């Protein structure tokens, strides 16, 4: 098994050591200085930062059912482009990922593509309808070994169903990832409720609709002793509720999206549907509270909520537009702009919130490992000193509904390695044949 | 003026100029031949994604009095209800050579999207978008107020010193929004009165006073103008207020409240009215009422707007 040997020369680690890394097969075999390059393809990483491959706990790959928006192949290409080596694929496909069959299919598609490890998320309720528990146990014991369950796109609003789901997944160390949105308080809502929504005549999505569900769910999680994860936290009040819950010892984790760390609602003043997203962009004080929450650990991770849509779903009037933004390709740059370049997070913190902790929440042991001999060879080489006007060429999935087009963003992903094989080199995504050629056939 | 999308960005000079041109247009209506050749050979499309016969015929009359060719495109029951996008509809109108598009749309911001999209070159007039704005309604309201206050000496005047109380469903009203921006730009002071459920949150940024008590507003403000907004029946079912009887009792302009209004003050309503709900029959039919003048003035104001957009009327 000597086919793929790589030597990454002179990369900087987050602890500021400059090292060579030798990759052999799917492992890192040596980390140090003056590592022997014989038989290996050498990559000069001078000036580049080596990070463990990023892990996204919240991705919409759209397949099966919405292949006009994205497929497992195109979505994982976008992931690789952004430095991700693992993505958790949300369950709101068609059919919904609420059975073992669907999650096994998605997992197999990811394995065949080879760009990233695809971990399917199972639906909490049948058809995301919020009425009856999906076959959580069957999905957990399937080949896809699902550990994260979510009705994302919909809130598990029924408190009894939420309680049962939280309890039930304890049997296999699962976690419920809640899309916290009180449905009655957000009927017809499509932007943050505040002065601007009143002026624009757009139905407001009040912060309390998120915060009240988080408050309820942390109390439920405490009561039944379960693990809860909160998706895409977007308000200052949510950060406060989570801070209180963690101080109380409740087993809750939370994510924030890159866009909620950088963008504010005033972008909506021109009714540009690229900024229509759920939960909506909020006010400046929310953005600052989310950054502070991420810095102090109240918010555990950054997750993209990568939500690709076909062009026509955004090229229309506000009400007719779909919710969501693509985010995989831009996430690391946006995080750098929002919290690294502003001095709130170190690169070691970035590894924690974008790799180590999301892998741990999702119980994905092969990712988020420290770059050391013996670790799985999932890593990304980043040039943090780069700066570029983010453009269509920076996108690698099907969706071009990025809110960052023409914006100047810092940093650039130079190379990505997934299980020892490059998926991105010199900033370019490698062709599908080259990547899938190294794929290990699925077991059993 | 390239488009008219909102009253928010109109300056006082812009607004006064539109109202002055509307005065000229009103003079045309008193002639034997109520028609000007100004827009001959120009095509105005009334693109209505919502039913509104009153607004549509007002724009139609305005365009026809300026000799424009008028095409009425009711998007209900057309290709649009079969799933055609706003983009395709706009490009169709562009291909047909529309010079001006008057658009009524249930989605807030749709006229602005049309104007910014590059799908169509025509001048866009917002004829009411969702719960956002209805700028020509506000202009005709300002025109009506100015005429009542200043009569034949109205030209060149603003609304300095005029006090206006607007009562009703502020939350969902595009008329209220356009009027708040325009009337205050023209120098009027605006007080909004509604049940707390029918105000948007974050009203602190609006240039208007907010009150919940209509009686106190009438007695404290001594308004020159009381503008009543239409209450939609479905608001009741969505728990904005208990029922229409309670609404009429607390926030309706009934006979007793009408009687307490200062002499010379006027009562306005954008129509269509719910008599007995937000306005009593006596108030609607009294000499204070400007409801029919508003309809007549609507044509003059819309003529002025179409003229400025399409006749190369220069920068406003």
PDB file of C-alpha atoms in Angstrom, chain A residues 193-195 198-202 269-271 315-319, chain B residues 8 86-87 105 107-109 112 116 119 131-132 177 201-202 205:
ATOM      1  CA  UNK A 193     -38.307  41.312  13.803  1.00  0.00           C
ATOM      2  CA  UNK A 194     -37.245  44.848  14.622  1.00  0.00           C
ATOM      3  CA  UNK A 195     -37.313  48.381  13.340  1.00  0.00           C
ATOM      4  CA  UNK A 198     -41.462  47.173  10.343  1.00  0.00           C
ATOM      5  CA  UNK A 199     -40.145  49.659   7.829  1.00  0.00           C
ATOM      6  CA  UNK A 200     -39.740  47.135   5.009  1.00  0.00           C
ATOM      7  CA  UNK A 201     -43.108  45.513   5.638  1.00  0.00           C
ATOM      8  CA  UNK A 202     -41.623  42.045   6.004  1.00  0.00           C
ATOM      9  CA  UNK A 269     -32.900  46.820   2.981  1.00  0.00           C
ATOM     10  CA  UNK A 270     -32.719  46.331  -0.813  1.00  0.00           C
ATOM     11  CA  UNK A 271     -34.804  43.127  -0.688  1.00  0.00           C
ATOM     12  CA  UNK A 315     -33.653  35.407  -8.703  1.00  0.00           C
ATOM     13  CA  UNK A 316     -37.123  36.567  -7.702  1.00  0.00           C
ATOM     14  CA  UNK A 317     -39.063  38.752  -5.295  1.00  0.00           C
ATOM     15  CA  UNK A 318     -38.317  38.386  -1.567  1.00  0.00           C
ATOM     16  CA  UNK A 319     -41.394  36.380  -0.577  1.00  0.00           C
TER      17      UNK A 319
ATOM     18  CA  UNK B   8     -39.009  57.543   2.048  1.00  0.00           C
ATOM     19  CA  UNK B  86     -41.809  37.711 -11.849  1.00  0.00           C
ATOM     20  CA  UNK B  87     -38.640  37.679 -13.932  1.00  0.00           C
ATOM     21  CA  UNK B 105     -47.780  42.963  -5.731  1.00  0.00           C
ATOM     22  CA  UNK B 107     -44.781  40.722  -1.755  1.00  0.00           C
ATOM     23  CA  UNK B 108     -43.118  43.677  -0.043  1.00  0.00           C
ATOM     24  CA  UNK B 109     -40.225  44.925  -2.153  1.00  0.00           C
ATOM     25  CA  UNK B 112     -37.865  47.456  -6.008  1.00  0.00           C
ATOM     26  CA  UNK B 116     -33.041  46.790  -9.660  1.00  0.00           C
ATOM     27  CA  UNK B 119     -35.014  42.334 -16.255  1.00  0.00           C
ATOM     28  CA  UNK B 131     -47.254  45.631   3.711  1.00  0.00           C
ATOM     29  CA  UNK B 132     -44.498  47.956   2.583  1.00  0.00           C
ATOM     30  CA  UNK B 177     -45.930  53.731   5.982  1.00  0.00           C
ATOM     31  CA  UNK B 201     -42.136  46.445  16.999  1.00  0.00           C
ATOM     32  CA  UNK B 202     -39.312  48.963  16.879  1.00  0.00           C
ATOM     33  CA  UNK B 205     -37.269  54.959  14.723  1.00  0.00           C
TER      34      UNK B 205
END
